Coordinates of C-alpha atoms in Angstrom, one line a residue:
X29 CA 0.0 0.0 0.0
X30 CA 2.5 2.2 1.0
X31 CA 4.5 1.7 -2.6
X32 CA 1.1 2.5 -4.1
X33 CA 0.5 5.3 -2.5
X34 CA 4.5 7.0 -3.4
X35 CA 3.6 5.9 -6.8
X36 CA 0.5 7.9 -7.3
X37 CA 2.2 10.6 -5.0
X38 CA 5.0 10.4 -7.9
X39 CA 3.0 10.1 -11.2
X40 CA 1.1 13.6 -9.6
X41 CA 4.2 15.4 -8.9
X42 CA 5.4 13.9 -12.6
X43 CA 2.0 15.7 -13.7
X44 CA 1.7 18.1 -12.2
X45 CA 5.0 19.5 -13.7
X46 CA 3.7 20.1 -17.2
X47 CA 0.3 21.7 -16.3
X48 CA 1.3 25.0 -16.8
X49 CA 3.2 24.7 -20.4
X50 CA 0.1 22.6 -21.1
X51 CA -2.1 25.5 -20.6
X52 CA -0.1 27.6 -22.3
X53 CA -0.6 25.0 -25.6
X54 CA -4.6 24.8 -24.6
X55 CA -5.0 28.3 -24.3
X56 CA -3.2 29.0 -28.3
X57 CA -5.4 26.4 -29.4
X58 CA -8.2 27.0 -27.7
X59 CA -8.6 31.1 -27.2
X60 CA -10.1 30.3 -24.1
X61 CA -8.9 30.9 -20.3
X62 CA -11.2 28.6 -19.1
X63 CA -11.7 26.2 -21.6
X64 CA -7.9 25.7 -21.7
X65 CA -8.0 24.8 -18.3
X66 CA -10.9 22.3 -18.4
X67 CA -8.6 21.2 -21.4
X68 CA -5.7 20.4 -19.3
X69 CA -7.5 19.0 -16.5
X70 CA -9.0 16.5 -18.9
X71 CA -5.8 15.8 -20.2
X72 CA -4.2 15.0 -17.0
X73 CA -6.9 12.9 -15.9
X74 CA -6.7 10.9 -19.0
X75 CA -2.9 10.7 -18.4
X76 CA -3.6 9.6 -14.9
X77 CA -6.0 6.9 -15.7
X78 CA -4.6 5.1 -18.7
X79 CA -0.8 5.8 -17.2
X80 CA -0.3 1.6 -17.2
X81 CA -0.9 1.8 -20.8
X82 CA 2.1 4.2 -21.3
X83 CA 4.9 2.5 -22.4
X84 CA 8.0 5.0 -22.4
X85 CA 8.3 4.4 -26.6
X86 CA 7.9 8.7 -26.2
X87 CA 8.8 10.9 -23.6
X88 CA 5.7 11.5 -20.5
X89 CA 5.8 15.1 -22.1
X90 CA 5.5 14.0 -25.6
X91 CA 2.8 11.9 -24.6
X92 CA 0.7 14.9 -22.4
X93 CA 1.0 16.6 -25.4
X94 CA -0.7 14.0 -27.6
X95 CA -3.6 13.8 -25.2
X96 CA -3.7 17.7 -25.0
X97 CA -4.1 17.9 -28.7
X98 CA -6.6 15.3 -29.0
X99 CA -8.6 17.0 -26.1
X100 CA -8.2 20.3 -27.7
X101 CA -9.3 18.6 -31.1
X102 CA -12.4 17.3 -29.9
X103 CA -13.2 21.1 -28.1
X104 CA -12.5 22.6 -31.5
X105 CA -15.3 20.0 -33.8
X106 CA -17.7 22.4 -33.2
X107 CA -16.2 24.8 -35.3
X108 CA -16.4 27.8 -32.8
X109 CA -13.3 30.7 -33.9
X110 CA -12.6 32.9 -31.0
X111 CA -12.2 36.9 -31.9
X112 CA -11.6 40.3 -30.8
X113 CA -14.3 42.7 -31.3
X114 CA -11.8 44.5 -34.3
X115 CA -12.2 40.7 -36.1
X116 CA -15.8 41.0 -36.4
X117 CA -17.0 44.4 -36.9
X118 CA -15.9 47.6 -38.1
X119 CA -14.7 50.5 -35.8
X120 CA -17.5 52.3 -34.4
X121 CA -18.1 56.6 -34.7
X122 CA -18.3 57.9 -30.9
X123 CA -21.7 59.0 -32.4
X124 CA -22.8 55.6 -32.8
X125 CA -21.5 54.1 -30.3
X126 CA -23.9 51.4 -29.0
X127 CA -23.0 48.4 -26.0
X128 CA -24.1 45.1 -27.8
X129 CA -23.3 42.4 -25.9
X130 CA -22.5 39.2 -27.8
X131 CA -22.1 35.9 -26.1
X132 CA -19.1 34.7 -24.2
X133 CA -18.2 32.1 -26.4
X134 CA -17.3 34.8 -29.2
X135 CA -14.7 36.7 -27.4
X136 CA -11.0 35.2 -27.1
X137 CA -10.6 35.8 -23.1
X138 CA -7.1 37.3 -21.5
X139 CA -5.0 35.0 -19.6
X140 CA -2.4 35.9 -16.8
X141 CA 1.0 35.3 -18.1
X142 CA 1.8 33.2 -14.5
X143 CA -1.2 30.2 -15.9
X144 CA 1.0 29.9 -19.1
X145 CA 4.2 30.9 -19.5
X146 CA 6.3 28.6 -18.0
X147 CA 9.7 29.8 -16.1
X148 CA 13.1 29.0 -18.8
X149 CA 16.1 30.3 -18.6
X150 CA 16.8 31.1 -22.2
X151 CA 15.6 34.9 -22.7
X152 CA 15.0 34.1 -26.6
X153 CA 12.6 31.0 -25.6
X154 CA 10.3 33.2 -22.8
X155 CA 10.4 36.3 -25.7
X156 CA 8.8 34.0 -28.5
X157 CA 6.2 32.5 -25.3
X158 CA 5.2 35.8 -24.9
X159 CA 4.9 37.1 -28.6
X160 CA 3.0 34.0 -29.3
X161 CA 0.3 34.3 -26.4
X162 CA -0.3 38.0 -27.3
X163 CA -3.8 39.2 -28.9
X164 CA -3.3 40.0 -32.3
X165 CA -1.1 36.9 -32.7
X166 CA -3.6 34.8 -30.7
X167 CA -6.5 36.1 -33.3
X168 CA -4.8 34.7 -35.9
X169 CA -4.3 31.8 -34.9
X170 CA -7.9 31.3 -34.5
X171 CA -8.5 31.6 -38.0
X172 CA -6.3 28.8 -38.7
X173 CA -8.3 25.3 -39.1
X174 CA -7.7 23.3 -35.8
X175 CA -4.9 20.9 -37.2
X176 CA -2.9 23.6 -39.1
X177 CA -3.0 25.3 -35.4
X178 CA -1.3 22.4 -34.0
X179 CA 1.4 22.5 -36.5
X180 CA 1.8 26.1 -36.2
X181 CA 2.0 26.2 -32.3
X182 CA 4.1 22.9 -32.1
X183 CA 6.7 23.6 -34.6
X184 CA 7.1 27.5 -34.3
X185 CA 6.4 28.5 -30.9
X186 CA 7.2 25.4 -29.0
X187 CA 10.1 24.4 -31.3
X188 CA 9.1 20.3 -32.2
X189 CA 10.5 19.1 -34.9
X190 CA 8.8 17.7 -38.1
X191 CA 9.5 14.3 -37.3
X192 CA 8.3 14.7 -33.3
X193 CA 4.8 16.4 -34.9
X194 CA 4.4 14.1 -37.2
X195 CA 4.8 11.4 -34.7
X196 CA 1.9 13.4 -32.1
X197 CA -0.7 13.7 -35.2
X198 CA -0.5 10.2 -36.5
X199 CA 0.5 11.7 -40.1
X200 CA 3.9 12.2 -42.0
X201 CA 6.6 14.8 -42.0
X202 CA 5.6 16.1 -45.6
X203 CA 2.4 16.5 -44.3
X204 CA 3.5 18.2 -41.1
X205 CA 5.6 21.0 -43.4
X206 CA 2.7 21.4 -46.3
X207 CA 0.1 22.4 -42.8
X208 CA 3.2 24.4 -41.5
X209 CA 3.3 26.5 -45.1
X210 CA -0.3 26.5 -45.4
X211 CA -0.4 28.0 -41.7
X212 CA 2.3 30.3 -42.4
X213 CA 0.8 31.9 -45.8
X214 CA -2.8 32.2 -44.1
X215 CA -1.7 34.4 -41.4
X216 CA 0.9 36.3 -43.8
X217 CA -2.3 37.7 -45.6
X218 CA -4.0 39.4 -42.6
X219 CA -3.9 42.7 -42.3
X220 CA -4.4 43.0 -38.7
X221 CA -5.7 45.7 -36.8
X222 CA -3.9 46.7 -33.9
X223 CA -1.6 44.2 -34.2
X224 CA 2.2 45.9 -34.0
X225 CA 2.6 45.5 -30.1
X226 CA 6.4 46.1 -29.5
X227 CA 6.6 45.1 -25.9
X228 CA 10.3 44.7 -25.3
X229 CA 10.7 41.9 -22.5
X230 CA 11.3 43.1 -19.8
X231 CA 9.9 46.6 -20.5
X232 CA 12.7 49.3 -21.5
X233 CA 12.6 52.7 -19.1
X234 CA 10.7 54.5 -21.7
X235 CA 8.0 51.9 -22.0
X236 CA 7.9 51.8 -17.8
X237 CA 7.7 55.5 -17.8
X238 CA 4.8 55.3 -20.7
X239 CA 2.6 52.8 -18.5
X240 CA 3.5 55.1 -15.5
X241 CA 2.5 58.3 -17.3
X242 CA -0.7 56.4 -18.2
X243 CA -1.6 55.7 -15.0
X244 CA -1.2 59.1 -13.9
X245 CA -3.3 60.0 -16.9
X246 CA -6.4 57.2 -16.1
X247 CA -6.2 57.3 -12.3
X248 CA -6.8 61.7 -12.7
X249 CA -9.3 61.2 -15.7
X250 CA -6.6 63.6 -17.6
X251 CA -8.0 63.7 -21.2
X252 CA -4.9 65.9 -22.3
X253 CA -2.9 63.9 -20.5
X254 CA -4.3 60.7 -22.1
X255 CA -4.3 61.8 -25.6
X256 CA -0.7 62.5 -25.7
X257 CA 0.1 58.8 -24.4
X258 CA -2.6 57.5 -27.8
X259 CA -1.2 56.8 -31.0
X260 CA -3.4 58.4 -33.4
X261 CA -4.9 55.4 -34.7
X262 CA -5.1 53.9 -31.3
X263 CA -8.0 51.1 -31.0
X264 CA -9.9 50.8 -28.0
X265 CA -11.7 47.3 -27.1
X266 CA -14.5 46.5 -24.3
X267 CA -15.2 42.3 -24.9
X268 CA -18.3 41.6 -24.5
X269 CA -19.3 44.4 -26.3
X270 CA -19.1 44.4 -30.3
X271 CA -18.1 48.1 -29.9
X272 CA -14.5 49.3 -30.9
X273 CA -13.5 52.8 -31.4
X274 CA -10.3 54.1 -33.4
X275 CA -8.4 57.5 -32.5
X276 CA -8.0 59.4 -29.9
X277 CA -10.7 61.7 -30.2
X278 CA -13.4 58.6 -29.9
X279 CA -11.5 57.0 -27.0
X280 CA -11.0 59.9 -25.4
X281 CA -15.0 61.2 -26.3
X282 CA -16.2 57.7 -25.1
X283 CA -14.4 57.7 -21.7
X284 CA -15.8 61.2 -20.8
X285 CA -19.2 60.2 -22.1
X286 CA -20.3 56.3 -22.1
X287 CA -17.1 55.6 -19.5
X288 CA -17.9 58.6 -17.3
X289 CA -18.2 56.2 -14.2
X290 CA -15.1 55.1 -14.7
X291 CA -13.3 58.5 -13.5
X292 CA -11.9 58.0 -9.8
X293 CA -10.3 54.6 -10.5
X294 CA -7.5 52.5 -9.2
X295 CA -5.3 50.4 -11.5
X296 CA -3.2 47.9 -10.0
X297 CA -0.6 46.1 -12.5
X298 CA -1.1 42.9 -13.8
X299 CA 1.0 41.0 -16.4
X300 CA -1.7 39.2 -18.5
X301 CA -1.3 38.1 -22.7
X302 CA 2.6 38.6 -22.7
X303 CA 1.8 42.8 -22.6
X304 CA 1.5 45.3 -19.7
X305 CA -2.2 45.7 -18.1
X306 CA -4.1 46.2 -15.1
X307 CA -7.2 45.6 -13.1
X308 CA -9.5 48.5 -12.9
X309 CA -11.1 49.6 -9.9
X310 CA -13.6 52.3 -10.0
X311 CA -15.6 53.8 -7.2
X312 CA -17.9 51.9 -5.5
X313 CA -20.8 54.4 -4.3
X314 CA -22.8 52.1 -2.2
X315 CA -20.2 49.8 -0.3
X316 CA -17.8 52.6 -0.4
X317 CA -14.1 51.7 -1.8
X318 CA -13.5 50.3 -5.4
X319 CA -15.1 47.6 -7.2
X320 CA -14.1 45.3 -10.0
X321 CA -14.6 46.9 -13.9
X322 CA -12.4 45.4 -16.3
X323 CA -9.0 43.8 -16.5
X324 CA -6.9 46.1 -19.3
X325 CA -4.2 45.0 -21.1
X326 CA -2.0 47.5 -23.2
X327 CA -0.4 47.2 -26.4
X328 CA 2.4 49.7 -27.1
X329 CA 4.3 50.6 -30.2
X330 CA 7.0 53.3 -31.1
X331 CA 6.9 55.1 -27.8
X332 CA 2.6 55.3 -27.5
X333 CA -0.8 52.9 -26.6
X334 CA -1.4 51.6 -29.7
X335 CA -4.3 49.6 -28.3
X336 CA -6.2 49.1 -24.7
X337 CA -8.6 46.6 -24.0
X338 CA -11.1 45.9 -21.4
X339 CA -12.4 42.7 -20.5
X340 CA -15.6 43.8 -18.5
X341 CA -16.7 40.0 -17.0
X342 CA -15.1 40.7 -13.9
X343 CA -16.8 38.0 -11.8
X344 CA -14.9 35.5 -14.2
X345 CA -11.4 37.4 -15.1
X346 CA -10.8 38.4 -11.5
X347 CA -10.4 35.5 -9.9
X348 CA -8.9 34.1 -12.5
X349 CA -6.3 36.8 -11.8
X350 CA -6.3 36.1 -8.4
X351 CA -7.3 39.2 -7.3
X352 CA -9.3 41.0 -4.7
X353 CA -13.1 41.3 -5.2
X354 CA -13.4 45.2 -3.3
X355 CA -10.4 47.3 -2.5
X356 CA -10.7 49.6 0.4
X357 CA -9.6 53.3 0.5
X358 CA -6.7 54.2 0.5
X359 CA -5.9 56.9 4.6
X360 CA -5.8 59.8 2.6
X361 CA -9.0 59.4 0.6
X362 CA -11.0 58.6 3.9
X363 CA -9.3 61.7 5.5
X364 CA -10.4 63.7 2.3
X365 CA -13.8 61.9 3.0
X366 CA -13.7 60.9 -0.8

């Protein structure tokens, strides 16, 4: 009993040691926080329950992965592509500007770096992790057909070779580097909005002094401020809404207008999709304090915001974050009586 019981101990701990660069490979495949999660717990289950049946021809990673990608396969039959509101509609004029929710099965979802970037010591390896989990590059990859992802995310971002993919899909190396080219060309063609995000890892002392200006900016509701921080064709995002503005003079319009409630927040960092972000606070008039509003993440480029976007379902992203549900005062403000 005792040898039983260190075994299972063992094959957890063995386990247990690839959930979180499994996630990471659910979460590219998938577009989905949550449903890359379910993905990987699936997976490891499977692992744990046929483990006798593992017979050590492949490596224990090699074979996660083979379960993951089935898993993930299965997930993706019904067809569903997850997008960013600049992948289905155009960009709205402030004048316009309506909040039509769409389900939450549309939207790809954010994901906190620490649920699937794995720690590596090579600084090349954990910039490519991060390029590769990032919106714009996770949108594309959506548009991919679910096998032709696989390829993609196995051979470029996780570095298999041919041979090793082949091996994981049951196919053959020519047919592993026809996907690969096929995969490559598609998301060559898009023209993607919003998608230069030049986030040097870790951020250079302009780019901290950028996000620090920005909070100054957000935190005081400083239009002027905020303007000069936008690059002129800056997009601005709220998932689940369809809504997306472009320029400054929309965002800028909207957050004065629509986003009026917003003024009086807190931001607290968060590193979430490989880019710089934060969870939003604003002001809480019944409890007193700040409550949950969105989780923002950043994209920068050439010195400016190129893009923000706020995920508004903040009884699901919170958590998920692990983050506080109410944040008190801060002395001063209850001294101010604010």
């Amino acid at each position: 009993m005792g040898d039983s019981t260190a075994t299972t101990t063992d094959l957890d701990s063995a386990l247990e040691k690839h959930r979180v660069e499994l996630t990471g490979y659910c979460y590219r495949m998938l577009g989905s926080s949550f449903e890359a999660e379910d993905a990987v717990q699936d997976t490891l289950v499977r692992a744990w329950r046929s483990y006798d049946k593992f017979e050590g021809r492949s490596s224990l990673r090699s074979w996660l992965y083979r379960i993951a990608t089935n898993v993930c396969l299965d997930m993706l039959s019904a067809g569903n592509k997850r997008a960013r509101p600049v992948d289905l509609t155009d960009s709205t004029p402030l004048a316009q500007a309506a909040l039509s929710p769409r389900p939450d099965n549309t939207w790809l979802e954010p994901m906190p770096d620490a649920r699937v970037l794995p720690t590596v010591d090579d600084p090349a390896e954990a910039a490519v992790a991060k390029e590769s989990v990032r919106l714009a590059f996770m949108a594309a990859l959506q548009q991919l057909p679910p096998k032709q992802r696989a390829v993609l995310i196995l051979r470029e971002v996780l570095a298999w070779r041919a041979g090793e993919v082949a091996e994981l899909l049951g196919t053959t190396v020519p047919s592993v580097n026809s996907a690969l080219q096929r995969a490559r060309a598609t998301l060559a063609e898009r023209d993607d909005k919003g998608a230069a995000a030049a986030v040097s890892d870790p951020l250079d002392e302009e780019q901290q002094k950028l996000l620090e200006r920005y909070v100054k900016a957000f935190e005081g509701y400083d239009m002027t401020a905020l303007t000069a921080l936008l690059h002129e064709d800056a997009i601005m995002t709220m998932p689940p809404f369809d809504l997306w503005l472009t320029g400054h003079a929309d965002i800028t319009g909207f957050v004065t207008t629509l986003g009026a409630s917003c003024e009086g927040s807190r931001l607290l960092p968060v590193r979430v999709n490989g880019l710089p972000g934060f969870a939003q606070y604003k002001p809480d008039p019944e409890a007193g304090g700040f409550t949950p509003w969105s989780i923002q993440v950043l994209e920068i480029s050439d010195g400016r915001l190129t893009g923000f976007h706020f995920f508004l379902d903040t009884k699901r992203w919170f958590p998920l974050f692990d983050l506080p549900l109410h944040l008190e005062p801060e002395a001063d403000e209850v001294e101010e009586g604010v």
